[in-house]
Short mmCIF file of C-alpha atoms and ligand atoms in Angstrom, two decimals:
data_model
loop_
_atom_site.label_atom_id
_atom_site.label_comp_id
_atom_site.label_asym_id
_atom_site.label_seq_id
_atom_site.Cartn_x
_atom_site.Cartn_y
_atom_site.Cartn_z
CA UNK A 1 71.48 48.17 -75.81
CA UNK A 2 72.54 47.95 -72.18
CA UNK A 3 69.00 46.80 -71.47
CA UNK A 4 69.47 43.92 -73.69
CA UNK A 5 72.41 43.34 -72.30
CA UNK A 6 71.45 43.30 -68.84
CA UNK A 7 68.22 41.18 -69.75
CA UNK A 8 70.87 38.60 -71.46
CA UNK A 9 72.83 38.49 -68.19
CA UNK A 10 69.86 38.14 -66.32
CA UNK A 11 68.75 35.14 -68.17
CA UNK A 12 72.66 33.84 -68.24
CA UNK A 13 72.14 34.27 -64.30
CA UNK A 14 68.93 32.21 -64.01
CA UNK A 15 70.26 29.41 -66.42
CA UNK A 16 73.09 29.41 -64.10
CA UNK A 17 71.06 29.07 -60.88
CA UNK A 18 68.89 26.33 -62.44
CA UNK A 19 71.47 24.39 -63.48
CA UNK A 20 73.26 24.96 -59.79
CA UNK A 21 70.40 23.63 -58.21
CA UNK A 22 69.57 21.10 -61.01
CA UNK A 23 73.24 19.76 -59.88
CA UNK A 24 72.53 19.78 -56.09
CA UNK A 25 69.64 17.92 -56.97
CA UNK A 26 71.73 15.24 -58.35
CA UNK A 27 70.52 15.21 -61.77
CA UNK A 28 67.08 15.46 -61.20
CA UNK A 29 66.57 13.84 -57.78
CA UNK A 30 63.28 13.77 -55.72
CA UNK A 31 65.67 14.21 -52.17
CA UNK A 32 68.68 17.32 -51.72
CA UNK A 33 71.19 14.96 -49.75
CA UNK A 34 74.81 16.23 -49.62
CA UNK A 35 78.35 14.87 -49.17
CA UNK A 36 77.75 15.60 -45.34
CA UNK A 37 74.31 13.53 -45.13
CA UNK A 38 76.34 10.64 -46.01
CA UNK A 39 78.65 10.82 -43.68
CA UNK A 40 75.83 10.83 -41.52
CA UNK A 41 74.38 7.71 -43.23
CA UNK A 42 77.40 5.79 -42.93
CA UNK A 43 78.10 6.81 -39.30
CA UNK A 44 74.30 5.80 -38.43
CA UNK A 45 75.51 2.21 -40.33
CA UNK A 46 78.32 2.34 -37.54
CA UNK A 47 76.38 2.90 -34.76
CA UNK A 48 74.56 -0.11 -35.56
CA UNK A 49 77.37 -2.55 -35.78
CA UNK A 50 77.13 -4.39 -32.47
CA UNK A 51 80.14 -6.73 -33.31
CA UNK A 52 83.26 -5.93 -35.14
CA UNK A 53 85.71 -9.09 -33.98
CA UNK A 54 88.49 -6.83 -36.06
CA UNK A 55 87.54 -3.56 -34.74
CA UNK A 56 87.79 -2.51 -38.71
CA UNK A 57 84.65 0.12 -38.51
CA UNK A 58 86.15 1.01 -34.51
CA UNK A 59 89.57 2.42 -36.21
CA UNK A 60 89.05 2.81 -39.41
CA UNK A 61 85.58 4.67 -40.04
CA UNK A 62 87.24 7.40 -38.54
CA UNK A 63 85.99 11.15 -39.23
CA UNK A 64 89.64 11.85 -39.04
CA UNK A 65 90.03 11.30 -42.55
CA UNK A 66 86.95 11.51 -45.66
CA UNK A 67 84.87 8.81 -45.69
CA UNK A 68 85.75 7.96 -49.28
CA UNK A 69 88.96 6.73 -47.34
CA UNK A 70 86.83 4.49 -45.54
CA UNK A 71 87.62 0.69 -45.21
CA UNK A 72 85.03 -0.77 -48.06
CA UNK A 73 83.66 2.78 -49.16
CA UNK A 74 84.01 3.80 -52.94
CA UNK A 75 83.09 7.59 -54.01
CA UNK A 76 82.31 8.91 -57.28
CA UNK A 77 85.26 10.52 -58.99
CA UNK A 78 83.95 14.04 -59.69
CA UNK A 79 81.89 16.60 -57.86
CA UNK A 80 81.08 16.57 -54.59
CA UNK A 81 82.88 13.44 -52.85
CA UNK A 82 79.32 10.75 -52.49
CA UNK A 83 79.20 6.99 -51.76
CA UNK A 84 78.99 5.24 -54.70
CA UNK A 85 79.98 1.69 -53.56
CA UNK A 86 79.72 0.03 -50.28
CA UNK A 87 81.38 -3.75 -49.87
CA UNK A 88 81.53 -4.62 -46.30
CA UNK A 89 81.26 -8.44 -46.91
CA UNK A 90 82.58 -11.34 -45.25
CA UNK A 91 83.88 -9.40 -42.56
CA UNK A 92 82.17 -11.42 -39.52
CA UNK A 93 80.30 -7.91 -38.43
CA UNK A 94 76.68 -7.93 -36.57
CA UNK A 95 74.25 -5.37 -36.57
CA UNK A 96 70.92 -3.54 -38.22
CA UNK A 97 70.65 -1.74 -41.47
CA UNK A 98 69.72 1.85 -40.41
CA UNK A 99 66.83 3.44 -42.26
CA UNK A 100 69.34 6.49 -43.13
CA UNK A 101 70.67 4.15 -45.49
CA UNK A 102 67.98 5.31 -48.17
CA UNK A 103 69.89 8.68 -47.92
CA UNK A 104 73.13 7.58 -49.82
CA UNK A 105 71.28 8.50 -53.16
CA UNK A 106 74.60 7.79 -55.57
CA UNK A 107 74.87 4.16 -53.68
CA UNK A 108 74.89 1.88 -57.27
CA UNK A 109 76.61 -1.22 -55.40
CA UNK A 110 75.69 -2.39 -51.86
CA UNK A 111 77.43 -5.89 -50.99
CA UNK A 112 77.02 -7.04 -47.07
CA UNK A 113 77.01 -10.61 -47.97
CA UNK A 114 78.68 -13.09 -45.84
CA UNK A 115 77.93 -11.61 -42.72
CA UNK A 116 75.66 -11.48 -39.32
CA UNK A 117 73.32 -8.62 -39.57
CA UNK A 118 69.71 -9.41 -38.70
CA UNK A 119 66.53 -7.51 -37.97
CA UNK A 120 64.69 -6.28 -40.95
CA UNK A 121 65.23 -4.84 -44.02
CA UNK A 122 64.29 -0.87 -44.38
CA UNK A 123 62.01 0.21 -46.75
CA UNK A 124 63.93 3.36 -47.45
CA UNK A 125 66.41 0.87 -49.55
CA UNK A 126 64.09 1.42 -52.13
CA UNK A 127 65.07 5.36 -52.14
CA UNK A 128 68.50 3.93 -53.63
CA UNK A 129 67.65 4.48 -57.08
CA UNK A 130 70.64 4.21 -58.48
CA UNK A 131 71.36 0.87 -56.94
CA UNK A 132 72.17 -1.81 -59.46
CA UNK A 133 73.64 -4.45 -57.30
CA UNK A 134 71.92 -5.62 -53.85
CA UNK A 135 73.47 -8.40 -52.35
CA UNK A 136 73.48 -9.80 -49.00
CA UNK A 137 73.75 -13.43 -49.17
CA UNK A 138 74.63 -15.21 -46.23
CA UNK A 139 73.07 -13.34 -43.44
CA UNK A 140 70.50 -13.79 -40.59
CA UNK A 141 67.82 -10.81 -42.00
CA UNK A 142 64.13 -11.82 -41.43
CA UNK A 143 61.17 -10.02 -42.00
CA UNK A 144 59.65 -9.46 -45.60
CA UNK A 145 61.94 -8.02 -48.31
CA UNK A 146 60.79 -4.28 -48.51
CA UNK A 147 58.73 -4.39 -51.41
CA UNK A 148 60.07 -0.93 -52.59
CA UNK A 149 62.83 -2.60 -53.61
CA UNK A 150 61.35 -3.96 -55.91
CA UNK A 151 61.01 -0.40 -57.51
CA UNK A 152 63.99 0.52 -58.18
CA UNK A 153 63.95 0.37 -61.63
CA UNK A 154 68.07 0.79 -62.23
CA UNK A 155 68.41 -2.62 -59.94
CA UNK A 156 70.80 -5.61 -61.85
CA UNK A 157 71.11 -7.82 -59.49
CA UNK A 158 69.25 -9.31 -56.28
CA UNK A 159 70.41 -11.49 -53.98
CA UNK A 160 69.25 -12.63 -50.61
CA UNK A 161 69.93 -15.85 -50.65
CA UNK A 162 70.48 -17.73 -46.89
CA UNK A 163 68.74 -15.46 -44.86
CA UNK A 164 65.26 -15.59 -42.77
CA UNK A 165 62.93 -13.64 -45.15
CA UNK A 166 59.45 -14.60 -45.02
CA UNK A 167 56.26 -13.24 -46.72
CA UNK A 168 55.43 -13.31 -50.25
CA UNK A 169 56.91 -11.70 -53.38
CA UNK A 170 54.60 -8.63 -54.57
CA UNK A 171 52.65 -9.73 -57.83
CA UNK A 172 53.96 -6.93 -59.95
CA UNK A 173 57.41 -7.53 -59.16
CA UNK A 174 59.07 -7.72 -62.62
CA UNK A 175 56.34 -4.76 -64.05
CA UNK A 176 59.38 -1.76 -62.71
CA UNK A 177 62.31 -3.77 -63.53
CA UNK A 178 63.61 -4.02 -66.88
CA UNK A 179 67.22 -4.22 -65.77
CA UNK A 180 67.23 -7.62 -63.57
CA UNK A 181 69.95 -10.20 -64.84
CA UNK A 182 70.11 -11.94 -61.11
CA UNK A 183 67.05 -12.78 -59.09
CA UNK A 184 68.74 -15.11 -56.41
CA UNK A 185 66.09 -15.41 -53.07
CA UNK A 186 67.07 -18.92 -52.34
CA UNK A 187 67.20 -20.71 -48.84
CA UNK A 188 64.61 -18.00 -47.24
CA UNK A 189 61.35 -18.64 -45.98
CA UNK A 190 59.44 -17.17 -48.58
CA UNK A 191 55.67 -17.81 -49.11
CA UNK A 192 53.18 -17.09 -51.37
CA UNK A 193 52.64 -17.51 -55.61
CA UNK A 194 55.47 -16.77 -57.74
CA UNK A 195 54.80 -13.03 -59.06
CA UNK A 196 52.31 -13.59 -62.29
CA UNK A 197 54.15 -10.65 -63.93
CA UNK A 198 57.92 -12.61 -64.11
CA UNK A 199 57.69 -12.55 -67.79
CA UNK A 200 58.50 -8.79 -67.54
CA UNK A 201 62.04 -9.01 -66.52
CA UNK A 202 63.10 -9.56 -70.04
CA UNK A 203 66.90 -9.68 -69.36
CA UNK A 204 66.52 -12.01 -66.50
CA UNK A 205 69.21 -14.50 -66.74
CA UNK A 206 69.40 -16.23 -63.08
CA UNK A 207 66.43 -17.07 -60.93
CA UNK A 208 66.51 -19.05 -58.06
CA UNK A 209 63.50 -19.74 -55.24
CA UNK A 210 65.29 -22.58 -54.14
CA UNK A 211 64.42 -24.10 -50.96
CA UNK A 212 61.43 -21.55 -49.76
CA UNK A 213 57.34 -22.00 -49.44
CA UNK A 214 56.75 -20.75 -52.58
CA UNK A 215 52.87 -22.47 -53.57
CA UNK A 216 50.92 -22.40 -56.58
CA UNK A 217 51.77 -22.93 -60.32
CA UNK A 218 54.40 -21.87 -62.56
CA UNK A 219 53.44 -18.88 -64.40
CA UNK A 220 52.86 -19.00 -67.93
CA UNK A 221 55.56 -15.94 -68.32
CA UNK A 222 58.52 -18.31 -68.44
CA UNK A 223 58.53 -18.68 -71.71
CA UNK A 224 58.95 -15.46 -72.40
CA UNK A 225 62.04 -14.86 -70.30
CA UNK A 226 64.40 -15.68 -73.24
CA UNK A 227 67.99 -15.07 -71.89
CA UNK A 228 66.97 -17.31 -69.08
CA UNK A 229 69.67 -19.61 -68.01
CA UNK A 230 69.50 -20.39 -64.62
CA UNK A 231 66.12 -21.35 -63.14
CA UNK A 232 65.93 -23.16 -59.72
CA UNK A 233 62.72 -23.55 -58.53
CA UNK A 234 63.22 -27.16 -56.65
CA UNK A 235 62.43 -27.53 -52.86
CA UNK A 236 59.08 -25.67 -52.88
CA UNK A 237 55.28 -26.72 -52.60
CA UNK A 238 54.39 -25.59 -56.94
CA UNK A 239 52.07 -27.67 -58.06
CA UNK A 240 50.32 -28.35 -61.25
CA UNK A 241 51.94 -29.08 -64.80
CA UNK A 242 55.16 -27.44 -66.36
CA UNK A 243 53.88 -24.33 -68.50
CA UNK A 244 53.85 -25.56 -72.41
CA UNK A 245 56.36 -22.61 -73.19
CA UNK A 246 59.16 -23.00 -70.98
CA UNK A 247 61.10 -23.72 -74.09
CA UNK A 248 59.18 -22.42 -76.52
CA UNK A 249 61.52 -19.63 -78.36
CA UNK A 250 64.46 -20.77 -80.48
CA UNK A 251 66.76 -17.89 -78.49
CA UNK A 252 66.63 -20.23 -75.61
CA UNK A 253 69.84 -20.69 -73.95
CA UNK A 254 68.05 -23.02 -70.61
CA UNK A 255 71.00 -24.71 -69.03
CA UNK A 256 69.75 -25.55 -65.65
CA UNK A 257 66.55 -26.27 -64.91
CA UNK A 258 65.60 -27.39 -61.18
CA UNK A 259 62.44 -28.44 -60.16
CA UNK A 260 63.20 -31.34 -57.99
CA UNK A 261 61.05 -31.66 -54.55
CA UNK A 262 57.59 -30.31 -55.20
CA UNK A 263 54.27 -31.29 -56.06
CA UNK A 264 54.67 -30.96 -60.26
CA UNK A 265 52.16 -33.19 -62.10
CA UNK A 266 51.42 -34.22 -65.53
CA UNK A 267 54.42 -34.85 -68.02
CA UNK A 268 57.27 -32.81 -69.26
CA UNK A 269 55.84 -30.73 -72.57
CA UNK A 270 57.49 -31.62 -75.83
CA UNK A 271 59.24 -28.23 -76.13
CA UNK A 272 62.18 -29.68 -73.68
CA UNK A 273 63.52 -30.64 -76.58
CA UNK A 274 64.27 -27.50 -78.06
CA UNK A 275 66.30 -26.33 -74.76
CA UNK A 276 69.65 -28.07 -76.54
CA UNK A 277 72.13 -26.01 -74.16
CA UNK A 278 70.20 -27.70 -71.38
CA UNK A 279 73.11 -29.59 -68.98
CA UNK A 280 71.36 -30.09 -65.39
CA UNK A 281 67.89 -31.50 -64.94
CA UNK A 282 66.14 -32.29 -62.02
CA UNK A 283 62.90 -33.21 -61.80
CA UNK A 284 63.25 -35.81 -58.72
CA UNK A 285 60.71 -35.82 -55.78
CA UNK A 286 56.92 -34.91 -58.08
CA UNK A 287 54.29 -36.26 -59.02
CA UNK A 288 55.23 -36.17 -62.51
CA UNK A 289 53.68 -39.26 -65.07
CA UNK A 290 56.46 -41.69 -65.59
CA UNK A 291 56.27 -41.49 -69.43
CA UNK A 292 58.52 -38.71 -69.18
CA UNK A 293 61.51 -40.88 -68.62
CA UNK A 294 61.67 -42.27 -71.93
CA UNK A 295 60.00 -39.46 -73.67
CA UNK A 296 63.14 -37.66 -72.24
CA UNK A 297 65.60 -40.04 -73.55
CA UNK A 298 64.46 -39.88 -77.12
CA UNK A 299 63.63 -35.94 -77.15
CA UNK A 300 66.93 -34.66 -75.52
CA UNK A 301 70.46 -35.10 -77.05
CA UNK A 302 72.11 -36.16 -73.82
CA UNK A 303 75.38 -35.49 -73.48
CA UNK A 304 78.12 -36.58 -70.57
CA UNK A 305 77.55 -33.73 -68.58
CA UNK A 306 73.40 -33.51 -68.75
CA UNK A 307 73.38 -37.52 -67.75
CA UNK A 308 75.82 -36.91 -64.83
CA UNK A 309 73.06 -33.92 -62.93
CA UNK A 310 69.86 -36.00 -64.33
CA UNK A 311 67.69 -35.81 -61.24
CA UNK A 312 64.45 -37.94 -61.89
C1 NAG B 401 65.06 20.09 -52.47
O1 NAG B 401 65.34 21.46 -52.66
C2 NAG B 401 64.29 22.16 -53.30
C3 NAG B 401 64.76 23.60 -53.57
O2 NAG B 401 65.42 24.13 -52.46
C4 NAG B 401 63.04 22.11 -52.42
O3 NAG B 401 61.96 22.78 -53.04
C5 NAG B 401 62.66 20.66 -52.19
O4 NAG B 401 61.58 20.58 -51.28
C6 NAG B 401 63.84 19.88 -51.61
N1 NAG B 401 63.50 18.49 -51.54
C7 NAG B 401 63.64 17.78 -50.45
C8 NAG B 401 63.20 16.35 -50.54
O5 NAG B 401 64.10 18.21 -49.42
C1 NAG B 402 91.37 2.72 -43.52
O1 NAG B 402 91.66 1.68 -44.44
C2 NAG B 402 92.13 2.13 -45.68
C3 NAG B 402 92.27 0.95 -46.58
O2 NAG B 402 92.95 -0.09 -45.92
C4 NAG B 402 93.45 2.86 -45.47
O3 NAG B 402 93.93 3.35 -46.71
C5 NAG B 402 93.23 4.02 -44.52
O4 NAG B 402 94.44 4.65 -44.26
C6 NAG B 402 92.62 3.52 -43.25
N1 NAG B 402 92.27 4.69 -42.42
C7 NAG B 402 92.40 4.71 -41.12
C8 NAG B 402 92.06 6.00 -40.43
O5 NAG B 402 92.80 3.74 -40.49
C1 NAG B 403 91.74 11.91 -34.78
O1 NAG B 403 92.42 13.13 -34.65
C2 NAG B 403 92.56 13.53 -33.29
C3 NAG B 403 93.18 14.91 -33.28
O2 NAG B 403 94.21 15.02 -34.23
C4 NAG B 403 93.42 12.49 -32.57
O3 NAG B 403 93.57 12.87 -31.22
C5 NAG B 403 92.74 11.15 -32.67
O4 NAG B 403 93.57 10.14 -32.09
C6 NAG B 403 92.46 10.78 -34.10
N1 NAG B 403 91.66 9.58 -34.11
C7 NAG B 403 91.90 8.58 -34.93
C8 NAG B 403 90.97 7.41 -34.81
O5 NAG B 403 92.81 8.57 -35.74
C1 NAG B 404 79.77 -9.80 -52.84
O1 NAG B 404 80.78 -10.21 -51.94
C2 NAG B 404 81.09 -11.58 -51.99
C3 NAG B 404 82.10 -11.87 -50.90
O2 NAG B 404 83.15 -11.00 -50.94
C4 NAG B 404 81.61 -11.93 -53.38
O3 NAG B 404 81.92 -13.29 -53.46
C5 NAG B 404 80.54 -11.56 -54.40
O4 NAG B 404 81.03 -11.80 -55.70
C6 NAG B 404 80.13 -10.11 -54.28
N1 NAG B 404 78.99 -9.88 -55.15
C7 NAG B 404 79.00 -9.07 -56.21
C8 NAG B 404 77.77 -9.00 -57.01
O5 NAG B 404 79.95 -8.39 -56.51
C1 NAG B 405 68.21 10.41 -43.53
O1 NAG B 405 67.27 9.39 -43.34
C2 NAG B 405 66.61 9.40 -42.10
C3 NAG B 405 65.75 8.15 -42.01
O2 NAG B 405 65.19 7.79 -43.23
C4 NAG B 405 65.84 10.68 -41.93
O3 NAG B 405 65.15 10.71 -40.71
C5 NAG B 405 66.82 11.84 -42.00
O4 NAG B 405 66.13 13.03 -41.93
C6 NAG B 405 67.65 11.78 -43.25
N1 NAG B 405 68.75 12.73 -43.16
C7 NAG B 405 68.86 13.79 -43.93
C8 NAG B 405 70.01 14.67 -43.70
O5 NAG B 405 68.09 14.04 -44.81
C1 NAG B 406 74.04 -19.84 -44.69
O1 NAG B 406 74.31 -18.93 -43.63
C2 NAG B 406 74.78 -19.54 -42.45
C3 NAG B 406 74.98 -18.44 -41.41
O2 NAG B 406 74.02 -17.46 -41.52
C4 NAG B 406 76.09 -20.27 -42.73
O3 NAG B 406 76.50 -20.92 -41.57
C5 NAG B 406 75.88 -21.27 -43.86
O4 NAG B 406 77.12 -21.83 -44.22
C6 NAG B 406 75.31 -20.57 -45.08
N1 NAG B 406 75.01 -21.55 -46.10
C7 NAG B 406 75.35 -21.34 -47.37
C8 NAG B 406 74.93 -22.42 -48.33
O5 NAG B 406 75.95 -20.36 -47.76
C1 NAG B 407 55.86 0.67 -56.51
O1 NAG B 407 55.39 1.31 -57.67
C2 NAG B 407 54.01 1.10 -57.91
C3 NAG B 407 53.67 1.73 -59.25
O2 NAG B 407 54.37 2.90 -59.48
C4 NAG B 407 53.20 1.70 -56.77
O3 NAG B 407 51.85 1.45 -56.98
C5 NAG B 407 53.64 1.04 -55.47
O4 NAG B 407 52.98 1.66 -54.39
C6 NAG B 407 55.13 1.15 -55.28
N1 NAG B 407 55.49 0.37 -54.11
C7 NAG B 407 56.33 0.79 -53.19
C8 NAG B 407 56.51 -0.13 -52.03
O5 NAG B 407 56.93 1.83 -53.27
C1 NAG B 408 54.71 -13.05 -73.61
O1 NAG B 408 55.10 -12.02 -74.51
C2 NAG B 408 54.15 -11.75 -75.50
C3 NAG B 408 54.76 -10.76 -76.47
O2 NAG B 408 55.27 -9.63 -75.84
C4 NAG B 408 52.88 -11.23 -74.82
O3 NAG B 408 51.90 -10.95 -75.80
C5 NAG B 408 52.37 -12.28 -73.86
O4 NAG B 408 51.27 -11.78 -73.14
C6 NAG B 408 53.44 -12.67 -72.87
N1 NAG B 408 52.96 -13.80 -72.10
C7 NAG B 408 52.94 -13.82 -70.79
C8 NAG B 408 52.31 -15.01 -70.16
O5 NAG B 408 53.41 -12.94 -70.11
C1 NAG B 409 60.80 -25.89 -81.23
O1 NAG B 409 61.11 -24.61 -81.76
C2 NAG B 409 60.65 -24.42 -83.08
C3 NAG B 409 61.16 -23.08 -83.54
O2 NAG B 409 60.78 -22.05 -82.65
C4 NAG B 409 59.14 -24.51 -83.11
O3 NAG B 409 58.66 -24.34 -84.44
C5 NAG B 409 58.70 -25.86 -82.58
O4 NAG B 409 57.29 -25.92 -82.49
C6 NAG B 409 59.30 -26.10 -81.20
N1 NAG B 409 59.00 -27.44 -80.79
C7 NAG B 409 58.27 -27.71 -79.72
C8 NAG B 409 58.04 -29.15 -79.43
O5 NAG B 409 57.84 -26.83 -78.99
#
């Protein structure tokens, strides 16, 4: 009896300590950060801030009071306090991203935009992976965009627009993310094919490669991208024809399609016609056959709106 008993309180002990460490681990985490790493994290962010014209970080990153307190600094609700949100945007600062910025493992939402950092991007974003929105629009990063980034399978939203990223987009990029709504890389100097495997981002709803150095042909995928809205692609060297799909499913909700200023040849396929919420087409600046312009007239209902952003 009291052996039983003791054996039950033994195993009551080790489900205890499993679960205890099972929690540290964050729910199953590959790195054991703590409350007190990220306070290290975000002071290491501080330390690289090399212009503050408000002195916000100066005064009010203060370890005088918890960092959940912080100026721009969310923490989850329960448990042990942890950055869950960090908005510094449009706050004129300058700096670096430190590397130790991988080690805020609860970080879901990460918004610098509108700012002056520069220097690279650190790979060890892609230990976020519980980041869902990544946005830093609007500042003077260069350098490739990690490509672990592009692992982080929990990731909604990208954008990078208006910085100096160069390189070329990994080919597998959609294969780890089947949570991407936003894809938003515009105004960089990207190179390179567009990734072969965009098809797999089946919720995608925004793309834009505006203005980059993006070569090659649109991939076949498109088609199957069927919450697609948004797709800028204009201001690029693609070449070759339009994929035959890019319309092809009746689910297709296309209402801006951008492909002005590149090398596009051939004519537009027939299945334009069955994007009806198309409003804005641009097709200005290819080498596109000039049957298209009347083949568009009869095959599109045009309405006010669509006539007013025709590009051709
Ligand atoms: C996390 O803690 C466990 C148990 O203490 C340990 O085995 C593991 O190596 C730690 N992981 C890291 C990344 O430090
Ligand atoms: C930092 O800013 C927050 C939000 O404005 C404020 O509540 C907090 O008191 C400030 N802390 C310090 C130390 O200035
Ligand atoms: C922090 O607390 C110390 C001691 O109470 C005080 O001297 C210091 O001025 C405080 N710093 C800030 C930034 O509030
Ligand atoms: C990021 O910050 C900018 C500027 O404050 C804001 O306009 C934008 O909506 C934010 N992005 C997201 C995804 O919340
Ligand atoms: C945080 O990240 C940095 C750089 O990635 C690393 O060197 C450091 O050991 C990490 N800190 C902790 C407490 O794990
Ligand atoms: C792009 O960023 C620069 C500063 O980095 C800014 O001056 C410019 O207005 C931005 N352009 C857009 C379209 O946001
Ligand atoms: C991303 O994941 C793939 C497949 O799991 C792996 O082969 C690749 O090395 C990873 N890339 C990075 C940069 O972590
Ligand atoms: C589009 O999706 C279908 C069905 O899942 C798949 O068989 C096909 O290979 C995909 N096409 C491309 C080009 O990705
Ligand atoms: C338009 O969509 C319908 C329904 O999916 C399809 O049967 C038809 O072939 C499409 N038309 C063109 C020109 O692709």
């Amino acid at each position: 009896m009291e052996k039983a008993t003791t054996t039950a309180f033994l195993s009551f002990a080790l489900v205890l300590m499993f679960m205890q460490s099972f929690l540290a681990l964050g729910g199953g985490g590959a790195a054991n950060y703590t409350s007190s790493d990220d306070q290290s994290a975000l002071l290491a962010f501080k330390s690289r801030i090399t212009y503050d014209p408000n002195h916000i970080l100066a005064t009010n990153w203060s370890t005088n009071t918890s960092f959940c307190h912080w100026l721009g600094v969310s923490c989850r609700r329960r448990g042990q306090n942890r950055v869950t949100s960090l908005d510094l945007s449009n706050m004129g600062l300058k700096g670096t991203i430190p590397p130790q910025i991988g080690n805020l493992s609860f970080l879901t939402y990460f918004n610098i935009s509108f700012n002056h950092f520069n220097d690279h991007l650190p790979a060890e974003l892609g230990q976020l992976r519980r980041l869902k929105v990544f946005e830093l629009i609007s500042n003077d990063f260069s350098g490739e965009i990690p490509s672990s980034i592009f692992n982080v399978s929990a990731i909604q939203w990208i954008n990078v627009a208006n910085n100096s990223l160069s390189g070329s987009l990994p080919d597998y990029l959609c294969s780890h993310l089947p949570k991407l709504k936003l894809l938003r890389l515009s105004f960089n100097e990207l190179s390179g094919d567009i990734p072969s495997h965009l098809g797999e981002c089946r919720v995608l709803q925004k793309l834009s490669l505006y203005g980059n150095k993006i070569t090659g042909f649109i991939p076949r995928g498109i088609g199957n991208l069927t919450l697609l809205k948004w797709l800028y692609l204009g201001e690029n060297n693609l070449q070759g024809e339009l994929p035959p799909d890019i319309c092809s499913s009746d689910v297709h909700g296309l209402e801006i399609l951008v492909l002005e200023r590149n090398q596009l040849t051939g004519s537009i396929p027939r299945s334009i016609s069955n994007c009806t919420s198309l409003r804005v087409l641009s097709l200005a600046d290819n080498k596109l056959s000039d049957s298209y312009r009347g083949y568009l007239c009869m095959g599109i209902n045009l309405r006010g709106s669509y006539l007013a952003a025709l590009g051709i």
